CSV table of C-alpha atoms and ligand atoms in Angstrom, one decimal:
chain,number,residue,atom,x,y,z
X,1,UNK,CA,115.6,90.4,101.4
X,2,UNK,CA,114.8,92.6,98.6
X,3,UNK,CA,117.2,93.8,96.3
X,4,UNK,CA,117.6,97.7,95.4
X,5,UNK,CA,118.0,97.9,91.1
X,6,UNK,CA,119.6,101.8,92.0
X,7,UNK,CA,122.5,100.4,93.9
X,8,UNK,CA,122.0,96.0,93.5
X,9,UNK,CA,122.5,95.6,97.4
X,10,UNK,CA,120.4,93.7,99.7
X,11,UNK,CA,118.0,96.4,101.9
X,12,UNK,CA,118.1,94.8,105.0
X,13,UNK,CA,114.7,93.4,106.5
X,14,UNK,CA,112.9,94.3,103.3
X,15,UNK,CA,111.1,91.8,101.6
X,16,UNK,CA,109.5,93.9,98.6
X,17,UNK,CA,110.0,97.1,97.1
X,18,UNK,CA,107.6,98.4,94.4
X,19,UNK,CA,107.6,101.5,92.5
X,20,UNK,CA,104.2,103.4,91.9
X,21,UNK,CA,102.4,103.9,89.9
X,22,UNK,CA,103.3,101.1,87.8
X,23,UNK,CA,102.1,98.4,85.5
X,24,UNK,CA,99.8,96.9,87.8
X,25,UNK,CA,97.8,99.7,88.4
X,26,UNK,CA,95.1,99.5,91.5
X,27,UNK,CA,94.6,96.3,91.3
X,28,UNK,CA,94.7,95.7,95.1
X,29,UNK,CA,93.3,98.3,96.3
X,30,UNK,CA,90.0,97.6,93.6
X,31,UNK,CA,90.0,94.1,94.3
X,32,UNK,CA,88.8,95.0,98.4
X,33,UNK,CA,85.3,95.3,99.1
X,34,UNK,CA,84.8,96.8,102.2
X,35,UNK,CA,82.6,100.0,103.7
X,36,UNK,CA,83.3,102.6,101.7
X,37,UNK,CA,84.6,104.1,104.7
X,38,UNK,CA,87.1,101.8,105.7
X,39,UNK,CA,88.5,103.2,101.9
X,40,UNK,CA,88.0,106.5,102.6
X,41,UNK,CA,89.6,107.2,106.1
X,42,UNK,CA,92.5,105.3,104.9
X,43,UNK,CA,93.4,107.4,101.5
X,44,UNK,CA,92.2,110.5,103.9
X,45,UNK,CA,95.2,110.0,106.2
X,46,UNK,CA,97.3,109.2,103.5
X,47,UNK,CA,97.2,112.1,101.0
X,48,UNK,CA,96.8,114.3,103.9
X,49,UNK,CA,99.9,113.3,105.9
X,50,UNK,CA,101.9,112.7,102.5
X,51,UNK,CA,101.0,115.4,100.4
X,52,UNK,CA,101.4,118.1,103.1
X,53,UNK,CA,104.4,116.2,104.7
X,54,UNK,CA,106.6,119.4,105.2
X,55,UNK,CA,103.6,121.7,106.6
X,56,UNK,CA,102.6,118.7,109.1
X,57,UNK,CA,106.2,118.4,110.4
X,58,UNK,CA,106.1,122.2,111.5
X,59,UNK,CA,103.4,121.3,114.0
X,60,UNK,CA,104.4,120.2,117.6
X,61,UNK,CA,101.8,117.8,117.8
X,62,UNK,CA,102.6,116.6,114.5
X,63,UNK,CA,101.4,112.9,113.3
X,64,UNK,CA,102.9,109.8,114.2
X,65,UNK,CA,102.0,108.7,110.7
X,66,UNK,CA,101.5,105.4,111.6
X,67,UNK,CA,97.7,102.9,110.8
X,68,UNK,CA,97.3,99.5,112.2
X,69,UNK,CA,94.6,97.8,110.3
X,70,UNK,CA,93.3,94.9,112.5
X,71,UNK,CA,91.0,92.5,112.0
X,72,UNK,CA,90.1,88.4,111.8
X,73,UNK,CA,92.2,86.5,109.1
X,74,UNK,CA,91.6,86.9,105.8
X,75,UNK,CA,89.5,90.2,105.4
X,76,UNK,CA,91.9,91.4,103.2
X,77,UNK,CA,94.4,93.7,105.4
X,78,UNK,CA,97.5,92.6,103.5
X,79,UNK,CA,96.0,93.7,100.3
X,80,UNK,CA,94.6,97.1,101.4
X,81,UNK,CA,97.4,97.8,103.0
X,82,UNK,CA,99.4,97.6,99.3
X,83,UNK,CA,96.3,99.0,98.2
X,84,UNK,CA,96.9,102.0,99.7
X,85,UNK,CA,100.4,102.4,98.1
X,86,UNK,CA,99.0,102.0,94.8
X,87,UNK,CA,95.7,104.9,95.3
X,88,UNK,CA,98.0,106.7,97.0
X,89,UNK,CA,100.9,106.8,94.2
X,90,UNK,CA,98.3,107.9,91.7
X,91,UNK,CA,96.9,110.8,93.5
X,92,UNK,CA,100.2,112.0,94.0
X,93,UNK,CA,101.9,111.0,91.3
X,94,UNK,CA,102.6,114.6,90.0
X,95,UNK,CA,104.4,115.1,93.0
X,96,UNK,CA,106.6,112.0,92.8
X,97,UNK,CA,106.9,108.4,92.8
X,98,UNK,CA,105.8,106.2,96.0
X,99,UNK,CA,107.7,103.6,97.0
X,100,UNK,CA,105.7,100.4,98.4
X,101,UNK,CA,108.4,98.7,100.9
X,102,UNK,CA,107.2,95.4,102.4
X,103,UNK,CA,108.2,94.5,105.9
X,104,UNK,CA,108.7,91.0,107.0
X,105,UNK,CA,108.5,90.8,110.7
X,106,UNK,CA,110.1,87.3,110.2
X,107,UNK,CA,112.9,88.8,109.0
X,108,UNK,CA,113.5,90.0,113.2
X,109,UNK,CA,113.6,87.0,114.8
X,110,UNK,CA,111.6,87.4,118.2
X,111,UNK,CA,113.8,84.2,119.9
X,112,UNK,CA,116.8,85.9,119.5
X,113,UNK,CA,116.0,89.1,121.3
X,114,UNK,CA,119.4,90.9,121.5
X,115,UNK,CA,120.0,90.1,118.3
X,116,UNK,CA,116.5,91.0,117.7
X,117,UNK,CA,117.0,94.1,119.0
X,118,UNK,CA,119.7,95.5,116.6
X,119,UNK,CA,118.1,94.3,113.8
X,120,UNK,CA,114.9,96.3,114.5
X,121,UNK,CA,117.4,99.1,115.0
X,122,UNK,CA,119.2,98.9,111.1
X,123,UNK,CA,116.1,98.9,109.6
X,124,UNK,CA,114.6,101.4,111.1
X,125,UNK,CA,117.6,103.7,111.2
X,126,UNK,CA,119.2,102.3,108.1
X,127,UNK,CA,117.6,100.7,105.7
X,128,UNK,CA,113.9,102.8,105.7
X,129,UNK,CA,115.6,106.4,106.2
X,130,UNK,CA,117.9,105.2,103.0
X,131,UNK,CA,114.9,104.7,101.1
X,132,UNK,CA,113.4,107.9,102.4
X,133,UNK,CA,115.7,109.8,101.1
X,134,UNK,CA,115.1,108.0,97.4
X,135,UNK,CA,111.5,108.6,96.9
X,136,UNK,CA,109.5,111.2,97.5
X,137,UNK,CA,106.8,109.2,99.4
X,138,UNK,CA,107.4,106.0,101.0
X,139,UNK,CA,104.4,103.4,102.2
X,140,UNK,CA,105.9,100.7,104.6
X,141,UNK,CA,104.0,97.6,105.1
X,142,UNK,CA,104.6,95.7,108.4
X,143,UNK,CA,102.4,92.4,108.2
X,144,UNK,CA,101.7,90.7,111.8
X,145,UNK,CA,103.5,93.6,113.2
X,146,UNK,CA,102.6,91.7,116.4
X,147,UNK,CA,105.5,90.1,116.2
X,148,UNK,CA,107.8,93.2,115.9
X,149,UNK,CA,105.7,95.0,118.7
X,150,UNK,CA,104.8,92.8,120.7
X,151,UNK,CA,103.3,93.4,124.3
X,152,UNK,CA,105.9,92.9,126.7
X,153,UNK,CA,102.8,92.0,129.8
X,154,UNK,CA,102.2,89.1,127.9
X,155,UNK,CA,105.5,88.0,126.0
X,156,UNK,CA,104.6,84.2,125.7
X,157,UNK,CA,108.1,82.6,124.8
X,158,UNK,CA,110.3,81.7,126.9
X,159,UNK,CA,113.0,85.1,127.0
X,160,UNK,CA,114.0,87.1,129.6
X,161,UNK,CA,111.8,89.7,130.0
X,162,UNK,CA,114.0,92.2,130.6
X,163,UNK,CA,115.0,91.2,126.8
X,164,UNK,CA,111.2,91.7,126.0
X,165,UNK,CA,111.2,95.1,127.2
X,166,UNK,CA,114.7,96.1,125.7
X,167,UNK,CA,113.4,94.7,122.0
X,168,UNK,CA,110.1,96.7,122.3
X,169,UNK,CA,112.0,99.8,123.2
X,170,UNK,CA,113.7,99.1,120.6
X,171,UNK,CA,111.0,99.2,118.4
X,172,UNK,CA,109.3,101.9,120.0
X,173,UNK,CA,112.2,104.4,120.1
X,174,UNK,CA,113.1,102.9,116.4
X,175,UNK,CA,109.8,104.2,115.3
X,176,UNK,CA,109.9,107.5,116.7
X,177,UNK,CA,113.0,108.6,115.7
X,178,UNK,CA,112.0,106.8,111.5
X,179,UNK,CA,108.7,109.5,111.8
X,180,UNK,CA,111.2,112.6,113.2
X,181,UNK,CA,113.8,112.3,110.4
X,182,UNK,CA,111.2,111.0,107.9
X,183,UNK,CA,108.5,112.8,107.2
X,184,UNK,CA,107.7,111.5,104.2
X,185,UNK,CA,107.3,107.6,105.4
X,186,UNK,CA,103.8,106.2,106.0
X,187,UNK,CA,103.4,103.1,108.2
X,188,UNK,CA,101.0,101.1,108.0
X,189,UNK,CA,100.9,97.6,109.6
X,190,UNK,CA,98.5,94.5,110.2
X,191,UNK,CA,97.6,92.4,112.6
X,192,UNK,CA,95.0,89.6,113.3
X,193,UNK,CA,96.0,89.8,116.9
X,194,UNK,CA,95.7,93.8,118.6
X,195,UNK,CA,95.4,92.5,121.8
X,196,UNK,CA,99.1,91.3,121.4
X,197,UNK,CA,100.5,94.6,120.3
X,198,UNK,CA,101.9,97.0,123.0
X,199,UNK,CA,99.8,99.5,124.2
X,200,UNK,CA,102.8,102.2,123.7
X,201,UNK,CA,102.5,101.0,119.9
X,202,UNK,CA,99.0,101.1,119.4
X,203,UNK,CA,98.5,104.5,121.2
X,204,UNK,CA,101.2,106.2,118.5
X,205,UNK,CA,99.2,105.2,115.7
X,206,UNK,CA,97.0,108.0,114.1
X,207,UNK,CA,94.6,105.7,113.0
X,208,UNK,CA,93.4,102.1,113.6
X,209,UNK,CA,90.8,100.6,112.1
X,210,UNK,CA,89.0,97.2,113.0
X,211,UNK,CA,88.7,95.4,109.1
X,212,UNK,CA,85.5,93.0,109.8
X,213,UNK,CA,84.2,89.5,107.9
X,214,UNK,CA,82.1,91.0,105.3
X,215,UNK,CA,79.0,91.5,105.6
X,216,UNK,CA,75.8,90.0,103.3
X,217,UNK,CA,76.1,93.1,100.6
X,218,UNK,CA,79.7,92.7,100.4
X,219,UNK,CA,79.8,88.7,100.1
X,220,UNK,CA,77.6,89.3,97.2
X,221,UNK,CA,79.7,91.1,95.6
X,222,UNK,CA,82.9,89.0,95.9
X,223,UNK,CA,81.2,86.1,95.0
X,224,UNK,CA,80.4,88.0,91.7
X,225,UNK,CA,83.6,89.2,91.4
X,226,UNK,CA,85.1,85.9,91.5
X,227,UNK,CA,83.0,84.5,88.8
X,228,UNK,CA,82.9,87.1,86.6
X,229,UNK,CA,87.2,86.7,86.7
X,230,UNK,CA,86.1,83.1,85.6
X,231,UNK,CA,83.8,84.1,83.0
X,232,UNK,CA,86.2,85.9,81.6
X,233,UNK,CA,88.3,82.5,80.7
X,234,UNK,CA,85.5,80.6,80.3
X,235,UNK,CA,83.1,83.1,78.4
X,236,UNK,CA,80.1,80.1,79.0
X,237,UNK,CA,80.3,81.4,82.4
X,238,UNK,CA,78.9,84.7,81.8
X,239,UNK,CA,75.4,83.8,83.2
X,240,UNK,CA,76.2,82.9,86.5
X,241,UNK,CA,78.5,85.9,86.9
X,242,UNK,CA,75.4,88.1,86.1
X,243,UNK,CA,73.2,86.8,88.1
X,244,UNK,CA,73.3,88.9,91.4
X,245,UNK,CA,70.2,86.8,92.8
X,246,UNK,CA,72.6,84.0,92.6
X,247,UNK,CA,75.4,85.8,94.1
X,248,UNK,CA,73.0,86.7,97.0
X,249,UNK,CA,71.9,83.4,97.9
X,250,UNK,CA,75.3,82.4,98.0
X,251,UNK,CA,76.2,84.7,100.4
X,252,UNK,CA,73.5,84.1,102.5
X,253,UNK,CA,74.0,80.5,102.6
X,254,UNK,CA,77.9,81.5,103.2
X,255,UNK,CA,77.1,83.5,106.2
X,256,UNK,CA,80.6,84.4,108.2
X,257,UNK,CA,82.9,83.1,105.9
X,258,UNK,CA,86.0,85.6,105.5
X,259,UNK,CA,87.4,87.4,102.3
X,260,UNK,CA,89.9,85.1,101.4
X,261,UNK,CA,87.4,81.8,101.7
X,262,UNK,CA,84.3,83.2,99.5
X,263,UNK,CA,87.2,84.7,96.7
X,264,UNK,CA,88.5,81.7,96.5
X,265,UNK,CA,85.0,79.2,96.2
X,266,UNK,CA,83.9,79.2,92.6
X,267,UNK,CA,87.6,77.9,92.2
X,268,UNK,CA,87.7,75.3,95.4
X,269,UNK,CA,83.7,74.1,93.6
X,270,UNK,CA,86.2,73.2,90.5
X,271,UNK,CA,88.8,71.3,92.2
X,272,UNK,CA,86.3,69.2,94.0
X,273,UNK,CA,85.0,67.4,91.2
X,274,UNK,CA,87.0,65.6,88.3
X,275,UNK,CA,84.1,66.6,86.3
X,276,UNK,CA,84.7,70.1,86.9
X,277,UNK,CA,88.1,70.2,87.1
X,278,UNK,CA,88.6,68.6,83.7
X,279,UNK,CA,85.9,71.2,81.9
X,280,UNK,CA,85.3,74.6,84.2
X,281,UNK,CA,82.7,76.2,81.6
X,282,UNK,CA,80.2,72.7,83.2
X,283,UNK,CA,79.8,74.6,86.3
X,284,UNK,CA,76.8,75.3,87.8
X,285,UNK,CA,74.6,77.0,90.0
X,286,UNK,CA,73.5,73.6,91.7
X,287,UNK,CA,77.4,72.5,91.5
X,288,UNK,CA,78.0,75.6,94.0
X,289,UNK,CA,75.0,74.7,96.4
X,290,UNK,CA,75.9,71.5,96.5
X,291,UNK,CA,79.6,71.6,97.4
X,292,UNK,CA,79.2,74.7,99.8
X,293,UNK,CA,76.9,72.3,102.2
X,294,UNK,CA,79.8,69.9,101.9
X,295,UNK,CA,82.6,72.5,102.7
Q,301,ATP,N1,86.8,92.1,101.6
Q,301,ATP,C1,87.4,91.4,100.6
Q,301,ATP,N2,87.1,91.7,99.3
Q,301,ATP,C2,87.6,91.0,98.3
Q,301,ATP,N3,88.6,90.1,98.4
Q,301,ATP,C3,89.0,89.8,99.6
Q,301,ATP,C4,88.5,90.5,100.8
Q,301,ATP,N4,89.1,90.0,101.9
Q,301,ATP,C5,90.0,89.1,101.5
Q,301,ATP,N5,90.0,89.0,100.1
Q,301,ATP,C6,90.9,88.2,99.3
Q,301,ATP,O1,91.4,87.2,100.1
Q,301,ATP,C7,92.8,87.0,100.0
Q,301,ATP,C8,93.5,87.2,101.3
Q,301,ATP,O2,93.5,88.6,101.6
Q,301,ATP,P1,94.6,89.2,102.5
Q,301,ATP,O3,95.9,88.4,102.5
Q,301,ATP,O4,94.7,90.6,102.2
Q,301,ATP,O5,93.9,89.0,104.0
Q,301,ATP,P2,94.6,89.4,105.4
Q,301,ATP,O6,93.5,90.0,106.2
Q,301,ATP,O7,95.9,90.1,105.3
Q,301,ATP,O8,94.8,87.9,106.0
Q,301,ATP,P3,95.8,87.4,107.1
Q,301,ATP,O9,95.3,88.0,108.4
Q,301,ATP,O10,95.6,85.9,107.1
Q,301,ATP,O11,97.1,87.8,106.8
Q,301,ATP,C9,93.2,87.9,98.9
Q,301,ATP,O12,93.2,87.3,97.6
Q,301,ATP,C10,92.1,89.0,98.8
Q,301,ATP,O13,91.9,89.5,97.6
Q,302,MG,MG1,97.8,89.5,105.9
């Protein structure tokens, strides 16, 4: 549960709250390669239904104000999604300060659906329309917001069903009454799983947009971002950093791995050797080869 520095109480269901811009800049939203358009649609709907929040809400039809960015694990949704707070707080920062509040759907226990139910109701009646009224703009982050909407055709546990459709009301009528009397809160949630969402959730949000394994162009490149971090420890590095021919084969050879798994391979080639381990500025291009056909 996060705590609040204005007021030192718990904010119920909140697991992080950031204040932007800050310190750490765009990092997250920089560190993402995706199709430029994938980047584009999402600050789009963001400036446009923060910036213009009070002209929006005079519209009938007006937005739900709500993204669900879906896709297999590790594509990097959880760090576009706080991404998005950080672009976002920049372009708008002469209008205010953003506030990034991160959801955690574990936080509403699914077993316990009564109980469930009312704690899906206090935070979105309580503790997000409190923090609306704080900042200026407000970006909530709901991870695996399967398990806070989930589809109530195919509720796996064990519950009552009738509990299953009482909690996703809940949710449902929770979120439509946090976009009437908060215009100025963006949702935007992820999900490895759409199919498990509720239809009556998925067909509020503005804008959902499928985040994919990356393709050879962008594999490249996070190869080459990863070891060019490295290089910049282990300056003897620099060479294989630069050299995108390298980066491409990689990739190629790497065919369908995910975000998170090529990021995180010039450092998994270290820790698979003692060798390596013990003196990281050893590393070669043959190292990598060879301990990619072993992966
Ligand atoms: N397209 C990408 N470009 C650069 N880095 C990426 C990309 N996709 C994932 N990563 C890196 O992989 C790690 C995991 O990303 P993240 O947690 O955002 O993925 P996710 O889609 O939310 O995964 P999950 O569905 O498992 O929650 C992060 O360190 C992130 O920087
Ligand atoms: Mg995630």
């Amino acid at each position: 549960m996060a705590i609040d520095h204005h007021h030192s109480t718990p904010i119920y269901g909140v697991s992080g709250l950031r204040v932007l811009p800050d310190e750490g800049g765009t990092r997250n939203w920089d560190t993402i390669i995706v199709d430029e358009s994938v980047k584009n649609q999402l600050l789009s709907h963001a400036v446009l239904t923060l910036a213009h929040q009070k002209e929006l809400s005079k519209l009938p039809g007006s937005m739900q104000r709500l993204v669900i960015l879906a896709g297999p694990p590790g594509t990097g949704k959880t760090t576009l999604a706080t991404g998005l707070a950080e672009k976002v707080s920049t372009l708008l920062a002469e209008k205010g300060d953003t506030a990034l509040v991160e959801v955690n759907p574990h936080s509403l226990p699914s077993e316990m659906l009564g109980e469930s139910q009312r704690n899906v109701a206090r935070l979105l009646d309580n503790s997000l329309p409190e923090l609306s009224l704080r900042y200026p703009h407000v970006v909530v982050v709901i991870d695996e917001v399967e398990s806070f909407a989930v589809r109530r055709s195919s509720a796996s546990f064990e519950a009552n069903p009738i509990d299953v459709h009482r909690a996703s009301d809940a949710v449902l009528e929770g979120m439509d009454r946090l976009m009437k009397r908060c215009p100025n809160v963006l949702v935007v949630t992820t999900t490895n799983f759409p199919q498990a969402i509720d239809e009556a959730f998925t067909s509020r949000a503005d804008l959902v947009i499928s985040v994919a394994i990356p393709t050879t162009e962008a594999a490249a490149e996070i190869v080459r971002l990863s070891l060019f971090e490295l290089s910049q420890i282990w300056s003897e590095l620099t060479d294989l950093a630069e050299d995108e021919s390298l980066h491409r084969s990689i990739a190629e050879q790497c065919n369908g791995w995910d975000g998170r798994q090529l990021r995180r391979l010039p450092l998994k080639v270290l820790a698979s050797n003692i060798e390596l381990a013990s003196n990281p500025q050893l590393l070669t291009k043959e190292d990598i080869f060879r301990a990619i056909k072993s992966f």
